[in-house]
Amino acid sequence: MDHLPSPLASDAKSPLDGAILKKQFPIFANDAAKNPTKPLVYLDSGASTQKPATVIAAIRDFYENYYANIHRGVYRFSQRASDAVEQSRVAVQKLINAPSADNIVFTSGTTEGLNLLAATLPYSPLLKKGDRVVISELEHHANIVPWQMMRDRHRIDLAVAPIDRNPDSDNYGGIDRDALAKLLQKPTRLLAITHSANATGASVPVAEIIAAAHRHGILVAIDGAQAVAHQRVDVQALDCDFYVFSGHKIYGPTGVGVLYGRGEYLAALPPYQTGGDMIEVVSFEKTSFQPPPQRFEAGTPDIAAIIGIKAAIEFLQAVGLARIAAHEHGLVAYALAELAAIPEITIMPAGRKRDGVVSFTLGKIHPHDLGTILDDDNIAIRAGHHCAQPLLRCLGVAATARASFGVYNEFSDIDRLCASLRRAQAMWG
Ligand SMILES: Cc1ncc(COP(=O)(O)O)c(C=O)c1O
């Protein structure tokens, strides 16, 4: 693919060149200046991605050149900042192919998007006492705990669709579609499910599941935290009712996230938080509210982060989501092959299709110790329960080590990971 302009040109093994892409992320050069013999290997993009220079520059430009609060001032800077926020909304709309920018609510992240839904749906005509919400065993705590709170407060039932626990099944660790199908009927009214499991990388066939749920009149909310930076997400093609994700996992800043909602469903939800910016008219007797999305955006948001997410989206689009997906699947395939050659490694199952995550244990070495040894080699992985305690319990472990990939990863990063794991093994005898 040598027609592609540098710095996004390809190499022989992959549609992208992680080494070239790394150059767009100042953290790698800054770290290499301090650690020339062991440059940073960053394998924790599932927790948060590093930031390209363009995202950092967009945030800096806002603070240095037109900083002001939005929607309140008639002066130039305030209008420019307000325009920038609305341009970011349009960028998000285009990224996920939402019908309108009005379908895009800015939140502080995936967690807030899910809390917003769980807190407001029971006060809307969309969910009533006696209905059932279904989640799955693959979920991050952010897609479990808000629904438990809702269940306890509103007498709405909560059920959990299991994963396939049969080690001999080719879907081991994936969502159990037959068991889920049994839950997709009355009184289920909402399915809230991940697009991709952060703890194992299990990819959920959400398009088919949404179609099945809709055949039974069930609404579907997708936790896209682990999907949007790794594959092309089209909310209209998926036909989902709600979709949530975080800016910091798509090469954007912390402090911003997105809740996409179908127009009529957002309109049916009451406000989540109240205060400035979300009202039409306030008197001491009564307040009327803005339509969505402003209805859900009370108070001053993280303006810099919202501006930064547009730069992140432009970065994703310049690299190309199809190429990112192919690159990361190549990395995962290589990692699986290389890791499997290490004695006593157990790779957590992820069903039939795995996104850019490999979770594993190594003999009796605690994942936290592994993480510390790898850190000595300047390799950043995540160790622990990955905010998915129930899923790890289903898989019979309390903690794992997790390598998760991004655009800047190279095959040599995986070689470094494996060498460091072998060193850990030698140390722990
Ligand atoms: C699948 C999934 N859902 C939800 C979250 C929560 O995201 P945030 O902490 O950005 O709100 C994460 C974060 O790791 C995640 O991976």
XYZ file of C-alpha atoms and ligand atoms in Angstrom:
445
model
C 0.000 0.000 0.000
C 2.752 2.445 -0.820
C 0.219 4.923 -2.232
C -0.672 5.781 1.362
C 0.987 8.966 2.520
C 3.571 8.829 5.251
C 3.202 8.629 8.280
C 0.384 6.172 7.755
C 2.044 3.954 5.176
C 1.930 0.237 5.604
C 4.587 -2.404 6.184
C 4.674 -5.966 4.958
C 3.054 -7.589 7.989
C 0.272 -5.186 8.716
C -1.921 -2.608 7.034
C -0.421 -0.038 9.416
C 3.041 0.643 10.662
C 2.945 0.996 14.433
C 6.484 2.407 14.463
C 5.507 5.242 12.149
C 2.260 5.885 13.995
C 4.145 6.017 17.301
C 5.822 9.182 16.026
C 2.497 10.974 16.202
C 2.339 10.347 19.965
C 4.798 12.583 21.850
C 4.844 10.303 24.890
C 6.889 7.675 23.039
C 9.665 10.067 21.975
C 9.688 11.760 25.369
C 10.003 8.414 27.096
C 12.665 7.165 24.654
C 14.779 10.206 25.512
C 14.781 9.022 29.145
C 14.923 5.282 28.450
C 16.905 4.903 25.227
C 17.692 1.223 25.813
C 14.161 0.211 26.839
C 11.653 2.437 25.059
C 8.067 2.296 26.274
C 5.936 -0.640 25.149
C 2.393 0.469 25.833
C -0.029 -2.453 25.990
C -2.804 -0.846 28.018
C -4.920 0.900 25.402
C -7.982 -0.952 26.703
C -7.686 1.090 29.886
C -6.855 4.308 28.050
C -5.139 5.233 24.818
C -2.178 7.562 24.469
C -2.811 10.942 22.851
C -1.605 12.060 19.423
C 0.047 15.475 19.116
C -2.975 16.817 17.232
C -5.294 16.144 20.179
C -2.895 17.783 22.632
C -2.534 20.744 20.259
C -6.313 21.213 19.929
C -6.698 21.352 23.710
C -3.772 23.715 24.075
C -5.101 25.940 21.293
C -8.410 26.289 23.126
C -6.769 27.236 26.435
C -4.230 29.544 24.824
C -6.244 31.225 22.109
C -9.997 31.279 22.723
C -10.752 29.955 26.196
C -14.218 30.908 27.485
C -17.317 29.243 28.833
C -19.823 28.159 26.215
C -23.459 29.026 25.444
C -23.425 32.061 27.736
C -21.333 34.811 26.235
C -21.992 37.051 23.275
C -18.305 37.835 22.949
C -16.061 36.285 20.321
C -14.232 33.702 22.419
C -17.404 32.314 23.935
C -19.008 32.039 20.537
C -15.916 30.378 19.084
C -15.783 27.880 21.969
C -19.532 27.181 21.618
C -19.079 26.624 17.877
C -16.151 24.277 18.528
C -18.283 22.189 20.904
C -21.048 21.922 18.312
C -18.507 21.003 15.625
C -17.325 18.188 17.903
C -20.889 16.988 18.187
C -21.111 16.844 14.393
C -17.759 14.998 14.250
C -19.125 12.374 16.675
C -22.362 12.144 14.678
C -20.371 11.419 11.512
C -17.994 8.985 13.235
C -20.833 6.713 14.338
C -23.229 7.663 11.510
C -25.965 8.998 13.794
C -28.906 10.521 11.908
C -28.441 13.930 13.529
C -26.083 15.795 15.863
C -29.079 16.025 18.214
C -28.689 12.292 18.868
C -25.314 12.969 20.494
C -25.202 13.756 24.229
C -21.837 14.674 25.712
C -21.211 12.911 29.010
C -18.084 12.535 31.102
C -17.557 8.976 29.811
C -19.072 5.553 29.285
C -19.762 5.243 33.005
C -21.823 8.412 33.070
C -23.685 7.424 29.908
C -24.762 4.139 31.472
C -25.645 5.789 34.778
C -27.716 8.352 32.891
C -29.709 5.585 31.220
C -30.191 3.529 34.385
C -31.206 6.615 36.362
C -33.655 8.085 33.844
C -35.245 5.127 32.033
C -37.401 4.101 35.027
C -38.929 7.603 35.056
C -39.789 7.373 31.361
C -42.540 5.471 29.556
C -39.803 3.171 28.196
C -39.367 1.134 31.388
C -41.863 0.381 34.129
C -42.178 -1.620 37.334
C -42.209 -5.343 36.573
C -40.133 -4.994 33.397
C -36.815 -6.782 33.129
C -33.391 -5.512 32.093
C -30.878 -8.039 30.796
C -27.113 -7.616 30.939
C -24.438 -10.259 30.330
C -21.609 -11.927 32.195
C -19.143 -10.133 29.927
C -19.857 -6.710 31.360
C -17.583 -4.116 32.910
C -18.791 -2.986 36.346
C -20.019 0.222 34.679
C -22.646 -1.846 32.878
C -23.605 -3.855 35.963
C -23.767 -1.642 39.024
C -26.011 1.144 37.627
C -28.603 -1.484 36.682
C -28.405 -3.064 40.147
C -29.127 0.343 41.667
C -32.046 0.732 39.268
C -33.370 -2.737 40.198
C -33.194 -1.966 43.903
C -34.825 1.438 43.592
C -37.541 0.731 41.046
C -38.550 -2.931 41.399
C -37.362 -3.616 37.877
C -35.999 -7.109 37.434
C -32.391 -7.672 36.375
C -31.204 -10.855 34.661
C -27.784 -11.878 33.411
C -27.129 -13.703 30.133
C -24.330 -16.230 30.633
C -21.189 -16.844 28.653
C -20.430 -20.207 27.115
C -18.459 -22.010 29.843
C -17.725 -25.179 27.942
C -13.945 -25.390 27.402
C -14.558 -27.723 24.464
C -16.857 -25.281 22.692
C -15.461 -23.070 19.909
C -17.410 -20.270 21.606
C -15.817 -20.785 25.054
C -15.835 -17.389 26.785
C -18.212 -15.829 24.239
C -21.815 -14.852 24.865
C -24.111 -17.897 25.018
C -26.548 -16.989 22.246
C -29.079 -19.742 23.098
C -29.278 -18.707 26.736
C -29.538 -15.059 25.717
C -32.339 -15.879 23.256
C -34.380 -17.334 26.137
C -34.122 -14.012 27.956
C -35.155 -11.976 24.911
C -38.855 -12.163 25.601
C -41.352 -10.716 28.043
C -40.879 -9.234 30.601
C -37.516 -8.122 29.180
C -37.750 -4.538 28.010
C -34.076 -3.564 27.719
C -30.861 -5.378 26.880
C -27.670 -3.574 27.945
C -24.651 -5.386 26.551
C -21.042 -4.741 25.681
C -19.820 -4.560 22.097
C -16.476 -5.996 23.176
C -15.460 -7.313 26.591
C -12.643 -5.326 28.134
C -11.363 -8.151 30.350
C -10.973 -10.808 27.643
C -11.523 -9.179 24.240
C -14.620 -11.306 23.526
C -16.388 -9.683 20.603
C -20.177 -9.682 20.805
C -22.175 -10.040 17.543
C -24.298 -7.058 18.478
C -25.968 -6.515 15.095
C -27.575 -9.983 15.186
C -28.445 -9.647 18.857
C -30.068 -6.238 18.342
C -32.179 -7.628 15.484
C -33.290 -10.543 17.687
C -34.124 -8.209 20.581
C -36.097 -5.867 18.344
C -38.204 -8.759 17.068
C -39.477 -8.957 20.663
C -39.860 -5.194 21.098
C -36.805 -5.017 23.380
C -34.651 -1.886 23.463
C -30.882 -2.310 23.228
C -28.145 -0.187 24.786
C -24.581 -0.999 23.710
C -21.493 -0.333 25.810
C -19.072 0.585 23.052
C -16.143 1.587 25.277
C -13.896 -1.066 23.732
C -15.225 -0.846 20.192
C -15.230 2.666 18.789
C -11.434 3.038 18.387
C -11.043 -0.470 17.004
C -13.701 -0.976 14.336
C -16.127 1.089 12.325
C -19.291 1.592 14.388
C -22.432 2.619 12.510
C -25.333 3.065 14.909
C -27.884 3.143 12.078
C -26.573 -0.068 10.524
C -26.492 -1.676 13.978
C -29.988 -0.285 14.594
C -29.203 0.115 18.308
C -31.315 2.332 20.531
C -28.504 3.678 22.710
C -24.722 3.499 22.339
C -22.146 4.807 24.818
C -18.384 5.294 24.742
C -15.506 7.285 26.247
C -13.244 9.871 24.622
C -10.101 8.711 26.398
C -10.299 5.260 24.835
C -10.425 6.668 21.276
C -7.163 8.689 21.473
C -9.080 11.666 22.878
C -8.982 13.318 26.293
C -10.367 12.127 29.598
C -13.475 13.907 30.836
C -15.650 13.448 27.770
C -17.847 10.618 26.579
C -20.808 10.111 24.307
C -24.320 8.825 24.717
C -26.017 8.220 21.381
C -29.760 7.738 21.580
C -32.531 7.309 19.058
C -34.347 10.656 18.835
C -37.717 9.541 20.167
C -36.124 7.674 23.069
C -33.909 10.558 24.157
C -37.020 12.759 23.979
C -38.840 10.308 26.258
C -36.190 10.517 28.987
C -36.453 13.054 31.804
C -33.413 15.170 32.759
C -30.551 13.363 34.501
C -28.884 16.276 36.269
C -30.437 19.705 36.475
C -29.116 23.260 36.608
C -27.726 25.689 34.054
C -27.750 25.139 30.299
C -30.433 22.432 30.277
C -33.448 24.638 30.940
C -35.794 26.710 28.797
C -37.621 28.815 31.429
C -37.160 28.751 35.195
C -39.428 30.253 37.807
C -39.660 29.359 41.481
C -42.860 27.470 40.716
C -41.848 25.562 37.624
C -39.065 24.834 35.138
C -39.251 23.766 31.537
C -36.383 21.867 29.945
C -34.468 22.012 26.701
C -34.962 19.214 24.196
C -32.169 16.625 23.855
C -29.224 16.731 23.748
C -28.992 19.931 25.865
C -31.513 18.495 28.343
C -28.830 16.061 29.479
C -25.925 18.499 29.571
C -26.435 20.448 32.792
C -23.656 22.789 33.927
C -20.288 23.576 32.419
C -18.915 20.519 30.651
C -15.254 19.666 30.071
C -15.069 22.011 27.095
C -11.415 21.300 26.311
C -12.100 17.572 26.274
C -15.082 17.999 23.965
C -12.909 20.043 21.620
C -10.179 17.391 21.897
C -12.499 14.563 20.913
C -12.945 16.122 17.472
C -9.189 16.021 16.924
C -9.193 12.392 18.076
C -11.924 11.537 15.594
C -9.980 13.234 12.814
C -6.962 11.149 13.787
C -9.007 7.923 13.691
C -10.467 8.841 10.325
C -7.075 9.753 8.852
C -5.646 6.392 9.877
C -8.844 4.570 8.840
C -10.913 2.328 11.064
C -10.845 -0.632 8.710
C -7.049 -0.500 8.665
C -6.918 -0.116 12.444
C -9.129 -3.196 12.851
C -6.947 -5.221 10.470
C -3.759 -4.027 12.190
C -5.024 -4.920 15.657
C -6.334 -8.309 14.590
C -2.889 -9.011 13.134
C -1.282 -8.046 16.443
C -3.704 -10.223 18.412
C -3.072 -13.241 16.169
C 0.682 -12.791 16.559
C 0.381 -12.300 20.333
C -1.752 -15.428 20.708
C 0.768 -17.516 18.783
C 3.810 -16.157 20.624
C 2.222 -16.287 24.085
C 1.014 -19.850 23.534
C 4.658 -20.907 23.205
C 5.421 -19.798 26.776
C 5.137 -22.725 29.218
C 2.395 -22.510 31.871
C 0.575 -19.638 30.225
C -3.224 -19.752 30.286
C -4.975 -17.461 27.850
C -8.474 -16.408 28.865
C -11.082 -17.548 26.346
C -12.878 -14.940 24.279
C -15.421 -16.881 22.249
C -15.395 -17.097 18.467
C -14.011 -13.641 17.778
C -11.492 -11.679 19.777
C -10.935 -7.928 19.566
C -7.640 -6.270 20.512
C -7.185 -7.773 23.981
C -5.312 -10.816 25.278
C -5.794 -11.683 28.933
C -3.699 -14.377 30.582
C -2.188 -15.875 33.699
C 1.328 -17.268 33.951
C 1.801 -20.249 36.235
C 1.475 -19.230 39.852
C 2.883 -15.737 39.383
C 0.345 -13.188 40.580
C -0.644 -10.844 37.736
C 0.332 -7.844 39.898
C 3.857 -9.262 40.253
C 3.950 -9.822 36.512
C 2.886 -6.232 35.947
C 5.673 -5.000 38.224
C 8.361 -7.123 36.535
C 7.183 -5.977 33.107
C 7.254 -2.376 34.287
C 10.970 -2.849 35.062
C 11.332 -3.548 31.343
C 9.218 -0.446 30.565
C 6.294 -2.535 29.365
C 2.886 -1.307 30.494
C 0.192 -3.941 30.857
C -2.834 -4.082 33.162
C -3.146 -6.585 36.000
C -6.137 -7.292 38.204
C -9.847 -7.843 37.710
C -10.237 -5.192 35.004
C -13.482 -3.947 36.608
C -15.090 -7.214 35.545
C -15.061 -9.300 38.725
C -18.119 -11.389 37.784
C -16.612 -12.343 34.395
C -13.303 -13.364 35.940
C -15.186 -15.393 38.536
C -17.003 -17.197 35.685
C -13.599 -18.009 34.210
C -12.330 -19.297 37.552
C -9.687 -16.643 38.209
C -9.462 -13.644 40.516
C -7.065 -11.652 38.378
C -5.285 -11.752 35.035
C -2.577 -9.891 33.190
C -3.948 -8.106 30.140
C -2.258 -6.812 27.013
C -4.463 -4.560 24.903
C -3.479 -3.013 21.605
C -3.707 0.285 19.782
C -2.588 1.838 16.517
C 0.944 2.453 17.804
C 1.730 -1.159 18.658
C 4.204 -3.182 16.638
C 5.033 -6.858 16.414
C 8.280 -6.100 18.219
C 6.213 -4.888 21.224
C 4.859 -8.418 21.506
C 8.379 -9.846 21.248
C 9.404 -7.578 24.132
C 6.337 -8.685 26.122
C 7.132 -12.354 25.639
C 10.815 -11.910 26.501
C 9.842 -10.115 29.694
C 7.319 -12.810 30.621
C 10.034 -15.448 30.192
C 12.321 -13.364 32.410
C 9.550 -13.236 35.039
C 9.198 -16.977 34.821
C 12.942 -17.481 35.274
C 12.921 -15.158 38.304
C 10.004 -16.981 39.939
C 11.533 -20.304 39.110
C -16.348 -2.213 28.355
C -16.175 -1.003 29.239
N -17.262 -0.382 29.708
C -17.183 0.699 30.487
C -15.957 1.219 30.842
C -15.903 2.432 31.692
O -15.324 3.489 30.952
P -15.005 4.866 31.634
O -14.165 4.568 32.841
O -14.260 5.613 30.574
O -16.291 5.512 31.985
C -14.802 0.581 30.399
C -13.468 1.056 30.826
O -12.509 0.315 30.836
C -14.914 -0.554 29.568
O -13.836 -1.174 29.096
